[in-house]
Coordinates of C-alpha atoms and ligand atoms in Angstrom, one line a residue:
X1 CA 8.0 176.5 115.7
X2 CA 4.6 177.9 116.6
X3 CA 1.5 175.7 116.8
X4 CA -1.3 176.2 114.4
X5 CA -4.2 174.2 113.0
X6 CA -2.2 173.8 109.8
X7 CA 0.6 171.9 111.5
X8 CA -0.8 168.5 110.3
X9 CA 1.0 169.2 106.9
X10 CA 4.2 168.3 108.7
X11 CA 3.1 164.7 108.5
X12 CA 3.8 164.6 104.8
X13 CA 7.5 165.0 105.4
X14 CA 9.4 161.8 104.9
X15 CA 12.4 160.5 106.8
X16 CA 15.5 159.8 104.7
X17 CA 18.0 158.5 107.2
X18 CA 20.9 156.6 105.9
X19 CA 21.2 153.6 108.2
X20 CA 24.5 152.3 109.6
X21 CA 26.7 150.6 108.6
X22 CA 26.3 152.3 105.2
X23 CA 29.1 154.7 104.4
X24 CA 27.8 158.1 103.3
X25 CA 29.3 159.7 100.2
X26 CA 28.1 162.9 98.8
X27 CA 28.7 163.5 95.1
X28 CA 28.5 166.9 93.6
X29 CA 28.6 167.8 90.0
X30 CA 28.5 171.2 88.1
X31 CA 25.1 172.0 86.7
X32 CA 25.2 173.3 83.1
X33 CA 28.9 173.7 83.5
X34 CA 29.7 173.4 79.8
X35 CA 27.9 176.8 79.4
X36 CA 29.5 178.1 82.5
X37 CA 33.0 177.2 81.2
X38 CA 32.3 178.6 77.8
X39 CA 31.0 181.9 79.2
X40 CA 34.1 182.3 81.4
X41 CA 36.5 181.1 78.7
X42 CA 38.0 178.2 80.6
X43 CA 41.0 176.7 78.9
X44 CA 40.4 173.5 77.0
X45 CA 40.6 170.6 77.8
X46 CA 41.7 171.6 81.3
X47 CA 41.8 174.9 83.1
X48 CA 44.1 174.6 86.0
X49 CA 42.7 177.7 87.7
X50 CA 39.2 176.2 87.5
X51 CA 40.4 172.9 88.9
X52 CA 42.3 174.6 91.8
X53 CA 39.2 176.6 92.6
X54 CA 37.2 173.4 92.9
X55 CA 40.0 171.9 95.1
X56 CA 40.0 174.9 97.4
X57 CA 36.2 174.8 97.7
X58 CA 36.4 171.1 98.6
X59 CA 39.1 171.8 101.1
X60 CA 36.9 174.4 102.8
X61 CA 34.0 172.0 102.8
X62 CA 36.1 169.3 104.4
X63 CA 37.3 171.8 107.1
X64 CA 33.8 173.1 107.7
X65 CA 32.3 169.6 108.2
X66 CA 34.7 167.6 110.3
X67 CA 33.1 164.3 109.7
X68 CA 34.2 164.4 106.0
X69 CA 37.3 162.3 106.1
X70 CA 38.3 162.0 102.4
X71 CA 37.3 163.8 99.2
X72 CA 38.2 163.2 95.6
X73 CA 37.5 165.4 92.6
X74 CA 38.2 166.1 89.0
X75 CA 36.8 168.3 86.3
X76 CA 33.6 169.8 87.8
X77 CA 32.8 167.0 90.2
X78 CA 33.7 166.1 93.8
X79 CA 32.9 163.2 96.1
X80 CA 33.0 163.7 99.9
X81 CA 33.3 160.6 102.1
X82 CA 32.1 160.7 105.7
X83 CA 33.5 158.7 108.5
X84 CA 31.6 155.5 108.9
X85 CA 30.1 156.3 112.3
X86 CA 29.1 159.8 111.5
X87 CA 25.9 161.1 113.1
X88 CA 26.0 164.3 111.1
X89 CA 22.4 165.7 111.0
X90 CA 21.2 162.3 112.2
X91 CA 22.4 160.9 108.9
X92 CA 19.5 162.5 107.0
X93 CA 20.3 162.4 103.3
X94 CA 18.7 165.6 102.1
X95 CA 20.1 167.7 105.0
X96 CA 23.6 166.4 104.3
X97 CA 23.7 166.8 100.6
X98 CA 21.9 170.1 100.6
X99 CA 24.2 171.7 103.2
X100 CA 27.3 170.5 101.4
X101 CA 26.2 171.7 98.0
X102 CA 25.1 175.0 99.4
X103 CA 28.3 175.6 101.3
X104 CA 30.3 174.6 98.2
X105 CA 28.4 176.9 95.9
X106 CA 28.8 179.9 98.2
X107 CA 32.5 179.3 98.6
X108 CA 32.9 178.9 94.9
X109 CA 31.5 182.4 94.4
X110 CA 33.6 184.0 97.3
X111 CA 36.8 182.4 96.0
X112 CA 36.2 183.2 92.3
X113 CA 38.2 186.4 92.3
X114 CA 41.2 184.7 93.9
X115 CA 41.5 182.4 90.9
X116 CA 40.0 184.5 88.1
X117 CA 41.0 188.1 89.1
X118 CA 40.4 189.4 85.5
X119 CA 37.1 187.7 84.8
X120 CA 33.7 188.9 86.0
X121 CA 31.4 186.2 87.0
X122 CA 28.7 186.4 84.4
X123 CA 26.1 184.2 86.0
X124 CA 25.7 182.2 89.2
X125 CA 27.4 178.8 89.2
X126 CA 25.3 175.9 90.5
X127 CA 25.8 172.3 91.3
X128 CA 23.8 169.2 91.9
X129 CA 24.4 166.7 94.6
X130 CA 23.3 163.3 95.8
X131 CA 24.1 160.8 98.5
X132 CA 25.5 157.5 97.6
X133 CA 25.2 155.0 100.4
X134 CA 28.0 152.5 100.2
X135 CA 26.9 149.3 101.8
X136 CA 30.5 148.2 102.5
X137 CA 34.2 149.1 102.0
X138 CA 34.1 147.1 98.9
X139 CA 31.5 149.3 97.4
X140 CA 33.3 152.5 98.4
X141 CA 36.5 151.1 96.8
X142 CA 34.6 150.3 93.6
X143 CA 33.1 153.7 93.6
X144 CA 36.4 155.5 94.0
X145 CA 38.1 153.4 91.4
X146 CA 35.2 154.1 89.0
X147 CA 35.4 157.9 89.5
X148 CA 39.2 157.9 89.1
X149 CA 38.9 155.9 85.9
X150 CA 36.3 158.4 84.6
X151 CA 38.8 161.1 85.3
X152 CA 41.5 159.4 83.3
X153 CA 39.3 158.4 80.4
X154 CA 37.6 161.8 80.0
X155 CA 41.0 163.6 80.3
X156 CA 42.6 161.4 77.8
X157 CA 39.7 161.8 75.4
X158 CA 39.5 165.5 75.8
X159 CA 43.2 166.0 75.4
X160 CA 43.1 164.2 72.0
X161 CA 39.9 166.0 71.0
X162 CA 41.3 169.5 71.6
X163 CA 44.7 168.7 70.0
X164 CA 42.9 167.6 66.9
X165 CA 40.7 170.8 66.9
X166 CA 43.8 173.0 67.5
X167 CA 45.3 171.3 64.5
X168 CA 42.6 172.2 62.1
X169 CA 39.9 169.5 62.6
X170 CA 36.3 170.5 63.2
X171 CA 34.7 169.2 66.4
X172 CA 32.7 166.6 64.4
X173 CA 35.8 165.4 62.5
X174 CA 37.7 165.1 65.7
X175 CA 34.9 163.1 67.4
X176 CA 34.8 160.8 64.3
X177 CA 38.6 160.1 64.5
X178 CA 38.3 159.2 68.2
X179 CA 35.3 156.9 67.8
X180 CA 36.1 153.4 68.9
X181 CA 39.7 154.1 69.8
X182 CA 41.3 152.4 72.8
X183 CA 43.5 153.9 75.5
X184 CA 46.6 152.8 73.7
X185 CA 45.4 154.3 70.4
X186 CA 44.9 157.6 72.1
X187 CA 48.3 157.6 73.7
X188 CA 49.9 156.9 70.3
X189 CA 47.9 159.6 68.6
X190 CA 49.1 162.1 71.2
X191 CA 52.7 161.0 71.0
X192 CA 53.0 160.5 67.3
X193 CA 50.6 163.3 66.2
X194 CA 51.3 166.0 68.6
X195 CA 54.5 165.0 70.4
X196 CA 52.7 164.7 73.7
X197 CA 53.7 162.1 76.3
X198 CA 50.4 161.5 78.1
X199 CA 52.1 160.2 81.2
X200 CA 54.0 163.5 81.5
X201 CA 50.8 165.5 81.8
X202 CA 50.2 167.1 85.1
X203 CA 48.9 164.8 87.8
X204 CA 46.0 167.1 88.6
X205 CA 44.6 166.5 85.1
X206 CA 45.3 162.7 84.9
X207 CA 44.7 161.6 88.4
X208 CA 42.3 164.2 89.9
X209 CA 42.8 165.5 93.4
X210 CA 42.3 164.0 96.9
X211 CA 41.6 166.0 100.0
X212 CA 42.7 164.2 103.2
X213 CA 42.6 165.0 106.8
X214 CA 45.8 164.6 108.7
X215 CA 46.6 165.1 112.3
X216 CA 48.9 168.0 113.1
X217 CA 50.1 169.4 116.4
X218 CA 48.7 172.9 116.7
X219 CA 49.8 175.4 119.3
X220 CA 46.7 176.7 121.1
X221 CA 48.4 178.9 123.7
X222 CA 51.6 179.4 125.6
X223 CA 52.2 178.6 129.3
X224 CA 53.5 181.2 131.7
X225 CA 57.0 179.8 131.3
X226 CA 56.7 180.2 127.5
X227 CA 56.3 176.6 126.7
X228 CA 53.7 175.9 124.0
X229 CA 50.4 174.0 124.7
X230 CA 49.7 171.8 121.8
X231 CA 46.6 170.0 120.7
X232 CA 46.1 167.5 117.8
X233 CA 44.1 169.1 115.0
X234 CA 42.8 167.7 111.8
X235 CA 44.2 169.6 108.8
X236 CA 43.1 169.2 105.2
X237 CA 45.8 168.5 102.7
X238 CA 45.8 168.1 98.9
X239 CA 47.3 164.9 97.4
X240 CA 47.5 163.4 93.9
X241 CA 47.7 159.7 93.6
X242 CA 47.7 157.2 90.7
X243 CA 45.3 154.8 92.4
X244 CA 43.2 156.1 95.2
X245 CA 41.4 152.8 95.5
X246 CA 44.5 150.8 96.1
X247 CA 45.4 149.3 99.4
X248 CA 48.9 150.9 99.4
X249 CA 47.5 154.4 99.0
X250 CA 44.8 153.8 101.7
X251 CA 47.2 152.2 104.2
X252 CA 49.5 155.3 104.0
X253 CA 46.8 157.3 105.8
X254 CA 46.1 156.1 109.3
X255 CA 42.9 158.2 109.7
X256 CA 41.3 156.6 106.5
X257 CA 41.9 153.1 108.0
X258 CA 40.7 154.2 111.4
X259 CA 37.5 156.0 110.3
X260 CA 36.5 153.9 107.4
X261 CA 38.3 150.6 107.5
X262 CA 40.7 148.8 105.1
X263 CA 40.4 147.5 101.6
X264 CA 40.5 143.7 101.5
X265 CA 42.3 143.5 98.2
X266 CA 43.0 145.7 95.1
X267 CA 40.3 146.1 92.4
X268 CA 41.4 144.7 89.1
X269 CA 38.3 145.1 87.1
X270 CA 36.0 148.1 87.5
X271 CA 32.3 147.3 87.0
X272 CA 30.5 150.6 86.6
X273 CA 27.1 148.8 86.6
X274 CA 27.7 147.4 90.0
X275 CA 28.5 150.9 91.4
X276 CA 25.6 152.5 89.5
X277 CA 23.2 150.1 91.3
X278 CA 24.0 152.1 94.4
X279 CA 23.0 155.4 92.8
X280 CA 19.3 155.2 93.1
X281 CA 17.9 158.7 93.2
X282 CA 14.4 158.5 94.7
X283 CA 11.6 160.0 92.6
X284 CA 8.8 162.2 94.0
X285 CA 5.3 160.8 93.6
X286 CA 3.8 161.7 90.3
X287 CA 1.0 164.2 90.0
X288 CA 1.6 165.8 93.4
X289 CA 2.7 169.3 94.3
X290 CA 6.4 169.3 95.1
X291 CA 7.5 171.8 97.7
X292 CA 11.2 172.5 98.2
X293 CA 11.8 174.3 101.4
X294 CA 15.2 175.8 102.1
X295 CA 16.3 177.3 105.4
X296 CA 19.4 179.3 106.3
X297 CA 21.9 177.3 108.4
X298 CA 22.9 179.0 111.7
X299 CA 21.3 182.2 110.6
X300 CA 20.9 183.2 114.2
X301 CA 24.7 183.6 114.3
X302 CA 24.9 184.8 110.7
X303 CA 22.5 187.7 111.4
X304 CA 24.3 188.7 114.5
X305 CA 27.7 188.7 112.8
X306 CA 26.3 190.9 110.0
X307 CA 24.4 193.1 112.4
X308 CA 21.0 192.6 110.9
X309 CA 18.4 194.9 112.3
X310 CA 16.2 193.2 114.9
X311 CA 13.7 191.6 114.7
X312 CA 13.5 192.3 110.9
X313 CA 16.1 193.5 108.5
X314 CA 14.4 194.8 105.4
X315 CA 17.6 194.5 103.3
X316 CA 18.2 190.9 104.4
X317 CA 14.7 190.0 103.5
X318 CA 14.9 191.9 100.1
X319 CA 18.1 189.9 99.4
X320 CA 16.3 186.6 100.1
X321 CA 13.4 187.8 97.8
X322 CA 15.8 188.8 95.0
X323 CA 17.3 185.3 95.1
X324 CA 13.9 183.7 95.0
X325 CA 13.0 185.8 91.9
X326 CA 16.2 184.4 90.3
X327 CA 15.2 180.9 91.2
X328 CA 11.8 181.3 89.6
X329 CA 13.3 182.7 86.5
X330 CA 15.6 179.8 86.1
X331 CA 13.2 177.0 86.9
X332 CA 10.0 177.6 85.0
X333 CA 8.2 174.7 86.7
X334 CA 8.1 176.7 90.0
X335 CA 4.7 178.3 90.1
X336 CA 4.8 180.0 93.5
X337 CA 7.2 180.6 96.3
X338 CA 6.8 182.0 99.8
X339 CA 9.6 183.3 102.1
X340 CA 9.9 184.5 105.6
X341 CA 13.0 185.1 107.8
X342 CA 15.8 182.8 106.5
X343 CA 13.5 180.3 104.7
X344 CA 11.9 180.0 101.3
X345 CA 9.4 177.4 100.0
X346 CA 9.3 176.8 96.3
X347 CA 6.2 175.1 94.8
X348 CA 6.7 173.1 91.6
X349 CA 3.6 172.4 89.5
X350 CA 2.0 169.0 89.9
X351 CA 2.9 167.7 86.4
X352 CA 6.5 168.9 86.7
X353 CA 9.0 166.5 85.1
X354 CA 12.0 168.5 86.2
X355 CA 15.0 166.0 86.6
X356 CA 12.4 163.2 86.2
X357 CA 11.2 164.3 89.6
X358 CA 14.3 163.0 91.3
X359 CA 14.3 164.8 94.7
X360 CA 18.0 165.1 95.3
X361 CA 18.5 166.7 91.9
X362 CA 15.7 169.2 92.3
X363 CA 16.6 170.1 95.9
X364 CA 20.3 170.5 95.2
X365 CA 19.9 172.5 92.1
X366 CA 17.6 175.0 93.8
X367 CA 19.5 175.3 97.0
X368 CA 22.8 175.6 95.1
X369 CA 21.6 178.3 92.8
X370 CA 19.9 180.2 95.7
X371 CA 23.2 180.1 97.7
X372 CA 25.4 181.3 95.0
X373 CA 23.0 184.1 94.2
X374 CA 22.8 185.1 97.8
X375 CA 26.6 185.4 97.9
X376 CA 26.8 187.2 94.6
X377 CA 24.1 189.7 95.4
X378 CA 25.3 190.4 98.9
X379 CA 27.2 193.5 97.9
X380 CA 24.2 194.9 96.0
X381 CA 22.1 194.8 99.2
X382 CA 24.8 195.4 101.8
X383 CA 27.3 197.7 100.0
X384 CA 28.8 198.8 103.3
X385 CA 29.1 195.3 104.9
X386 CA 31.7 192.8 104.2
X387 CA 30.4 189.2 103.9
X388 CA 32.2 187.6 106.9
X389 CA 30.7 184.2 107.0
X390 CA 29.8 181.8 104.2
X391 CA 26.0 181.8 103.9
X392 CA 24.5 178.4 103.4
X393 CA 21.1 176.7 103.5
X394 CA 19.6 173.2 103.9
X395 CA 16.9 171.9 101.7
X396 CA 14.2 169.3 101.6
X397 CA 11.5 168.1 99.3
X398 CA 7.9 167.2 100.3
X399 CA 5.0 166.1 98.2
X400 CA 1.5 167.4 98.8
X401 CA -1.2 165.4 97.0
X402 CA -4.0 168.0 96.7
X403 CA -4.2 171.8 96.2
X404 CA -6.1 172.1 99.5
X405 CA -3.2 170.5 101.4
X406 CA -0.7 172.6 99.5
X407 CA -2.5 175.7 100.5
X408 CA -2.7 174.5 104.1
X409 CA 1.1 174.1 103.9
X410 CA 1.5 177.7 102.7
X411 CA -1.0 178.9 105.4
X412 CA 1.1 177.0 108.0
X413 CA 4.2 179.0 106.9
X414 CA 2.3 182.3 106.9
X415 CA 0.8 181.7 110.3
X416 CA 4.2 180.9 111.6
X417 CA 5.5 184.1 110.1
X418 CA 2.8 186.1 111.9
X419 CA 3.3 184.4 115.3
X420 CA 7.1 184.6 115.2
X421 CA 7.0 188.2 114.0
X422 CA 4.6 189.3 116.7
X423 CA 6.6 187.6 119.4
X424 CA 9.9 188.9 118.2
X425 CA 8.6 192.5 117.8
X426 CA 7.4 192.4 121.5
X427 CA 10.6 190.7 122.6
X428 CA 12.9 193.3 121.1
X429 CA 10.7 196.2 122.2
X430 CA 10.9 195.0 125.8
X431 CA 14.6 194.6 125.5
X432 CA 14.9 198.2 124.1
X433 CA 12.7 199.4 127.0
X434 CA 15.4 198.1 129.4
X435 CA 14.4 194.5 130.2
X436 CA 17.0 191.8 130.0
X437 CA 16.5 189.1 127.4
X438 CA 15.4 186.5 130.0
X439 CA 13.1 189.0 131.6
X440 CA 11.5 189.7 128.2
X441 CA 11.2 186.0 127.6
X442 CA 9.5 185.4 130.9
X443 CA 7.2 188.4 130.4
X444 CA 5.9 187.0 127.2
X445 CA 5.5 183.4 128.3
X446 CA 1.9 182.3 127.8
X447 CA 0.7 185.6 126.4
X448 CA -2.0 185.5 123.7
X449 CA -2.0 187.4 120.4
X450 CA -4.4 190.1 121.7
X451 CA -2.2 190.7 124.8
X452 CA 0.9 191.1 122.6
X453 CA -0.9 193.7 120.4
X454 CA -1.9 195.6 123.5
X455 CA 1.6 195.4 124.9
X456 CA 3.0 196.8 121.6
X457 CA 0.5 199.7 121.7
X458 CA 1.4 200.4 125.3
X459 CA 5.2 200.3 124.7
X460 CA 5.2 202.3 121.5
X461 CA 2.4 204.7 122.4
X462 CA 0.9 204.1 118.9
X463 CA -2.6 202.7 118.6
X464 CA -2.7 199.3 116.8
X465 CA 1.1 199.5 116.5
X466 CA 1.5 196.0 115.1
X467 CA -0.6 196.8 112.0
X468 CA 1.6 199.8 111.2
X469 CA 4.6 197.5 110.6
X470 CA 5.6 196.9 107.0
X471 CA 3.5 194.1 105.3
X472 CA 6.7 192.3 104.4
X473 CA 7.4 191.7 108.1
X474 CA 3.9 190.7 109.0
X475 CA 3.0 188.6 106.0
X476 CA 6.3 187.4 104.5
X477 CA 6.8 187.5 100.8
X478 CA 5.1 185.7 97.9
X479 CA 7.0 185.4 94.7
X480 CA 5.2 184.4 91.5
X481 CA 4.8 185.0 87.8
X482 CA 2.5 187.9 86.9
X483 CA 0.4 186.6 84.0
X484 CA -1.5 188.5 81.3
X485 CA -3.4 187.7 78.1
X486 CA -1.3 187.4 75.0
X487 CA -2.7 190.4 73.1
X488 CA -1.3 189.3 69.7
X489 CA -3.2 186.0 69.9
X490 CA -6.3 187.8 71.1
X491 CA -6.1 190.3 68.3
X492 CA -6.0 187.5 65.8
X493 CA -9.4 186.4 67.1
X494 CA -8.0 183.3 68.8
X495 CA -8.8 182.1 72.3
X496 CA -6.9 184.3 74.7
X497 CA -3.6 182.7 75.8
X498 CA -2.2 183.5 79.2
X499 CA 1.5 184.5 79.1
X500 CA 4.1 184.9 81.9
X501 CA 5.1 188.5 82.1
X502 CA 7.5 188.9 84.9
X503 CA 8.2 187.6 88.4
X504 CA 6.7 189.8 91.1
X505 CA 7.2 190.0 94.9
X506 CA 4.1 190.7 96.9
X507 CA 3.1 190.6 100.6
X508 CA -0.4 189.2 100.4
X509 CA -2.6 187.2 102.7
X510 CA -2.2 183.7 101.3
X511 CA -4.3 182.1 104.0
X512 CA -7.4 183.7 102.5
X513 CA -9.1 182.0 99.6
X514 CA -9.6 185.3 97.9
X515 CA -5.9 185.6 97.0
X516 CA -6.0 182.3 95.1
X517 CA -9.3 183.2 93.5
X518 CA -7.7 186.4 92.3
X519 CA -4.7 184.5 90.8
X520 CA -6.2 181.4 89.2
X521 CA -3.2 181.0 87.0
X522 CA -0.8 180.1 89.8
X523 CA -2.2 176.7 90.6
X524 CA -3.9 176.4 87.2
X525 CA -6.8 174.5 88.5
X526 CA -10.3 175.2 89.9
X527 CA -10.2 174.8 93.6
X528 CA -13.0 172.9 95.2
X529 CA -13.9 171.6 98.6
X530 CA -12.5 174.5 100.6
X531 CA -15.5 175.5 102.5
X532 CA -16.6 173.5 105.5
X533 CA -18.1 170.3 104.2
X534 CA -21.7 169.5 104.6
X535 CA -21.3 166.6 106.8
X536 CA -23.2 163.7 108.3
X537 CA -20.9 162.9 111.2
X538 CA -22.5 162.5 114.5
X539 CA -20.7 164.8 116.9
X540 CA -19.2 162.1 119.1
X541 CA -17.8 159.7 116.5
X542 CA -14.8 161.2 114.8
X543 CA -13.6 157.8 113.6
X544 CA -16.6 156.9 111.5
X545 CA -16.2 157.0 107.8
X546 CA -19.0 158.9 106.1
X547 CA -19.8 160.5 102.8
X548 CA -19.0 164.2 103.0
X549 CA -20.0 166.8 100.5
X550 CA -18.5 170.2 99.7
X551 CA -20.9 173.1 100.4
X552 CA -19.6 174.9 97.3
X553 CA -19.3 172.5 94.5
X554 CA -21.2 169.5 95.7
X555 CA -18.3 167.1 95.2
X556 CA -18.5 164.3 97.6
X557 CA -16.0 161.8 99.0
X558 CA -15.8 159.2 101.7
X559 CA -13.7 160.3 104.7
X560 CA -13.1 160.0 108.3
X561 CA -13.6 163.2 110.3
X562 CA -10.2 163.0 111.7
X563 CA -8.6 162.5 108.3
X564 CA -10.0 165.7 106.9
X565 CA -7.8 168.7 106.7
X566 CA -8.6 171.5 109.2
X567 CA -10.0 173.6 106.4
X568 CA -12.3 170.8 105.4
X569 CA -13.5 170.1 108.9
X570 CA -17.0 171.2 109.5
X571 CA -17.5 174.1 111.8
X572 CA -19.0 173.2 115.1
X573 CA -22.4 174.5 114.3
X574 CA -22.4 172.1 111.4
X575 CA -22.2 169.2 113.8
Ligands
LIG1 P1 19.2 176.4 111.8 O1 18.2 176.7 110.7 O2 18.7 175.2 112.6 O3 20.6 176.2 111.4 O4 19.2 177.6 112.9 P2 19.1 179.1 112.6 O5 20.1 179.8 113.5 O6 19.2 179.4 111.2 O7 17.7 179.5 113.2 P3 16.2 179.4 112.5 O8 16.3 179.0 111.1 O9 15.4 178.7 113.5 O10 15.7 180.9 112.6 C1 16.2 181.9 111.7 C2 17.0 182.9 112.5 O11 17.6 183.8 111.6 C3 16.2 183.8 113.5 O12 16.1 183.2 114.7 C4 17.0 185.0 113.5 O13 18.0 184.9 114.5 C5 17.8 185.1 112.2 N1 17.1 186.1 111.3 C6 16.4 185.8 110.2 N2 15.9 187.0 109.6 C7 16.4 188.0 110.4 C8 16.3 189.4 110.4 O14 15.7 190.0 109.5 N3 16.9 190.1 111.3 C9 17.6 189.5 112.3 N4 18.2 190.2 113.3 N5 17.7 188.2 112.4 C10 17.1 187.4 111.5
LIG2 MG1 17.7 178.7 109.8

């Protein structure tokens, strides 16, 4: 990434590494799936096609990420267990859960037609994910036993509920009948009332599904004499088992014991509270701006495979922008977003209480929705191109305590956009003019912005060529709600009320203060302290703490010179 004076904002990013010897489990869960299943008329209480679609997605996830050694799922949830020693993305929690949820969401969309050939997908599915760090094998065992018990209990309850409804009871009446009933009562109700032997129900409903990695011999090529050359490969297989947390099940699969360890003894009593104590989603600091930044994974390859125009493909950028619009429409707490290349930053308002500010829920919901929209909308933007690879993104959440720092963050991204775009434009023009890639790289080494502009003018024969490029390439895209006064309220003589009208995509200069002054609704607060501060620092003592005062609004604060943001730092003639 390029250097700029705004780079200090990176120091607000926090590390979230899961330390060894914790076992990493990623749990994913359908978001608003009761609506999704209603809209797509899933069968009640279980829709086998929907479950098999989930299973296929999980299988693809476990093949894509080789460190996932075991997965278990039912209904609209799945848990992915990584091998103990994994160093996947340096064990960083947000990277891991976001990549998995994103990949899963995109695959869900791509595979939909295979399982629901007659049903149009009416809105993008999305999921939430979190990492559960299991401190020991005992915790992992308790977690798996707990999830499988949930599968059984919810399936048994729902089977009864829907039989009662099918036989004339209202939803409320059916719930009333089931209140306080035990396992045995429900089995009897099913057997005596509806002639259903619960134990004979399909295993996929009662027990959920496991995805396991097994070693198989795979022929990679043939020798000259025709004999096969074989290698051991890990293959994902689907299994149903009555008790996935039992020693006998675990010991049947060598790779589980090898990569995770063994269970000391079988669990007799499940203590959900014990397991829940390991599910602590960390919350973002209150009253701070939350930025969720997502970034395409391996988009270098993805753009090559799909033959994106170099250095900028307008359709690819429009597709990203269209997904960002969808994200803003879905999450009303997002006040602004900025995108360039394969990345997008979403800014949530300071007071946002979305998912009680739990970072994993916010990041995963946004990255998941974005990914499934990207996959759904692909055809709209690339009608002639088949989607050959699964597009997926990682995500992270960062808090910025003041508007000034938030704007420095956005300026950092826009400066980066400009620097990269200018470099890439030169690079590809040199390549087109006949230089090899490494010659072009060497040619550009150490060149300043002005030199690059001159080079572009010279190569293209067009004066000030760089500034003739589309604004979207040079400035990136800003996506935000266009606001207007509510005329109805104004006509009634009330104080004018600002109303969201629609989400717009613009290519503006967000480094300049004038943009924010022209759109005071976005941040919803008066900005102060932007201009160089009137300062009393002696020029040689940057470490002294002094009172500094904003030239504009006269607000003062105590600060050390080197703790001020670059925008706040006094210009040299001030010193
Ligand atoms: P990771 O994010 O680390 O997984 O790597 P990445 O391959 O996604 O690269 P990175 O995010 O650093 O950079 C984005 C890459 O996407 C660029 O280097 C380009 O190769 C590619 N890309 C993004 N937008 C365009 C585009 O409009 N046209 C072309 N040709 N490539 C693009
Ligand atoms: Mg990327």
